[in-house]
C-alpha positions as MATLAB code, in Angstrom:
seq = 'MRLLKVCTLLAAMTGFSTAQAEEEHIIPSPDDACGVMHKGSAVFNDDSRAWGTRFRSFQSYKPCTSTGAEGMPVVFALHYTTGSGAKMANKSKYNALADKKGFMVIYPDAAGFFGMFNDGREDDATQPNDVEFLKQLKTLFLEEFNTPGNVRLNANRFYLTGAAAGAALVNSMACQSPDTF';
ca = [
     -11.281   -4.406  -11.689;
     -13.054   -6.768   -9.284;
     -12.179   -4.435   -6.416;
     -13.825   -1.586   -8.313;
     -17.073   -3.573   -8.239;
     -16.671   -4.067   -4.496;
     -15.984   -0.334   -4.068;
     -19.052    0.544   -6.100;
     -21.225   -1.793   -4.014;
     -19.823   -0.475   -0.734;
     -20.206    3.087   -1.942;
     -23.863    2.486   -2.735;
     -24.398    0.983    0.719;
     -22.666    3.883    2.488;
     -24.143    6.761    0.500;
     -21.240    7.501   -1.862;
     -22.146    7.907   -5.495;
     -20.727    5.445   -8.016;
     -18.626    8.243   -9.526;
     -17.103    8.985   -6.111;
     -16.290    5.309   -5.597;
     -14.607    5.106   -8.983;
     -12.552    8.208   -8.215;
     -11.580    6.871   -4.800;
     -10.601    3.406   -6.067;
      -7.435    3.690   -8.101;
      -4.978    0.847   -8.486;
      -1.879    1.575  -10.551;
      -1.581   -0.597  -13.627;
       1.554   -2.244  -15.001;
       0.894   -0.204  -18.140;
       0.867    3.175  -16.343;
       3.661    5.611  -17.103;
       6.949    4.863  -15.415;
       9.129    7.390  -13.624;
       6.183    9.241  -12.022;
       4.205    8.961   -8.777;
       0.757    7.390   -8.898;
      -1.969    7.932   -6.301;
      -4.057    4.951   -5.340;
      -6.809    3.843   -3.020;
      -8.810    0.708   -2.474;
     -11.164   -0.976   -0.068;
      -9.419   -3.121    2.528;
     -11.204   -5.529    4.829;
     -10.459   -5.896    8.501;
     -13.021   -7.977   10.326;
     -10.991   -7.774   13.537;
     -11.622   -4.045   13.934;
     -14.720   -2.002   14.630;
     -14.618   -0.222   11.278;
     -14.659   -3.380    9.130;
     -13.926   -2.116    5.628;
     -12.650    1.270    4.532;
     -10.843    3.042    1.759;
      -7.088    3.289    2.310;
      -4.778    5.403    0.228;
      -1.200    5.031   -0.935;
       1.303    6.361   -3.443;
       3.474    4.230   -5.686;
       6.470    4.797   -7.912;
       7.474    2.497  -10.756;
      10.889    3.136  -12.322;
      11.473    2.814  -16.058;
      13.807   -0.118  -15.433;
      13.107   -3.469  -17.069;
      11.774   -6.053  -14.603;
      13.708   -9.039  -15.959;
      12.492  -12.624  -15.795;
      12.216  -12.704  -11.984;
      10.187   -9.523  -11.649;
      10.953   -6.249   -9.928;
      11.631   -6.012   -6.175;
       9.244   -3.819   -4.153;
       9.946   -1.594   -1.132;
       7.153   -0.396    1.152;
       8.257    2.900    2.757;
       6.249    3.817    5.858;
       6.043    7.436    6.971;
       6.387    9.101   10.374;
       3.521   10.391   12.561;
       1.669   13.307   10.902;
       3.335   12.356    7.614;
       1.917   10.855    4.449;
       3.060    8.655    1.624;
       3.698   11.728   -0.526;
       5.772   13.398    2.204;
       7.764   10.190    2.713;
       8.493   10.072   -1.021;
       9.730   13.673   -0.980;
      11.870   13.328    2.138;
      13.296    9.843    1.550;
      14.440   10.219   -2.071;
      13.624    6.528   -2.583;
      12.306    7.279   -6.080;
      15.761    8.333   -7.282;
      17.253    5.202   -5.727;
      14.512    3.092   -7.348;
      15.499    4.527  -10.743;
      19.126    3.523  -10.156;
      18.507    0.095   -8.627;
      15.300   -0.965  -10.413;
      12.693   -1.469   -7.677;
       9.140   -0.251   -7.170;
       8.288    1.856   -4.105;
       4.906    1.857   -2.377;
       4.138    4.592    0.155;
       1.049    3.647    2.226;
      -0.836    6.378    4.089;
      -1.664    5.827    7.760;
      -5.329    6.046    8.752;
      -4.920    6.313   12.529;
      -5.034    9.298   14.859;
      -2.664   12.121   13.855;
      -1.648   10.252   10.694;
      -0.059    7.515   12.771;
       0.230    3.860   11.837;
      -1.221    1.393   14.322;
       1.902   -0.547   15.218;
       0.128   -2.723   17.774;
       1.443   -1.132   20.963;
      -2.129   -0.661   22.171;
      -5.047   -2.980   21.496;
      -7.540   -0.382   20.295;
     -10.276   -1.871   18.116;
     -11.227    1.599   16.856;
      -7.862    1.911   15.082;
      -7.049    0.195   11.785;
      -5.086   -3.043   11.789;
      -2.114   -1.859    9.756;
      -0.378   -5.246    9.788;
      -3.369   -6.670    7.914;
      -3.527   -3.602    5.661;
       0.086   -4.063    4.519;
      -0.474   -7.761    3.855;
      -3.560   -6.975    1.745;
      -1.762   -4.165   -0.094;
       1.058   -6.546   -1.035;
      -1.479   -9.076   -2.338;
      -3.296   -6.369   -4.284;
      -0.120   -5.300   -6.106;
       0.892   -8.889   -6.854;
      -2.542   -9.622   -8.325;
      -2.540   -6.447  -10.408;
       1.015   -6.673  -11.744;
       1.529  -10.418  -12.105;
      -0.493  -12.324  -14.647;
       0.098  -15.857  -15.916;
       3.197  -15.756  -18.081;
       3.975  -12.130  -17.183;
       5.644  -11.662  -13.786;
       6.405   -7.999  -13.178;
       6.868   -8.026   -9.383;
       8.996  -10.550   -7.526;
       6.794  -12.008   -4.759;
       9.912  -13.077   -2.816;
      11.529   -9.647   -2.883;
       9.132   -7.382   -0.988;
      10.865   -5.232    1.613;
       9.693   -2.907    4.367;
      11.307    0.230    5.764;
      10.002    3.102    7.847;
      10.725    6.286    9.754;
       9.652    6.851   13.380;
       6.087    5.460   13.724;
       6.592    3.737   10.368;
       9.678    2.003   11.776;
       7.627    0.837   14.779;
       5.197   -0.792   12.332;
       8.141   -2.470   10.578;
       9.012   -4.067   13.938;
       5.393   -5.144   14.442;
       5.330   -6.723   10.985;
       8.531   -8.630   11.779;
       6.913  -10.081   14.907;
       3.321  -10.591   13.740;
       3.830  -11.563   10.093;
       7.483  -12.468    9.533;
       6.909  -14.211    6.191;
       5.156  -11.274    4.478;
       8.217   -9.079    3.870;
];
């Protein structure tokens, strides 16, 4: 909920109405229905880039499997150029595998040119820093799903996979932030 306040403030400063900010800022809850896709968006900060803060979108899928005492593992699945989180979910079939194996899947949407993740091959300050975005998205889910005495996501079992440009970002994450996933 604290991010909703930030979204509302940023929306007011940028000309969005409060209602638009509330519609744009959606974080799945641990109490949301399982076995279905959930759309989400939030404000992410990146002081190292020209655009500073912006809304970023993602899809997530939570299976109906019990999390157990250690919490559920999480897989981030990164799409190909011109793709989207929703397209990656449809093509990869990770949701069916998540139902069988008991892990959550998060499908981030790229915000770069042509729907491409910024994998760090070029130092272009006009493009989003997707390494930082993925780190913040992981933190956001851990804060939302894990409360004192109720661990629903296993912080030590976050994994990253990708196709094409998404796979290039997986390599960048391994080099730039090896302890995140």
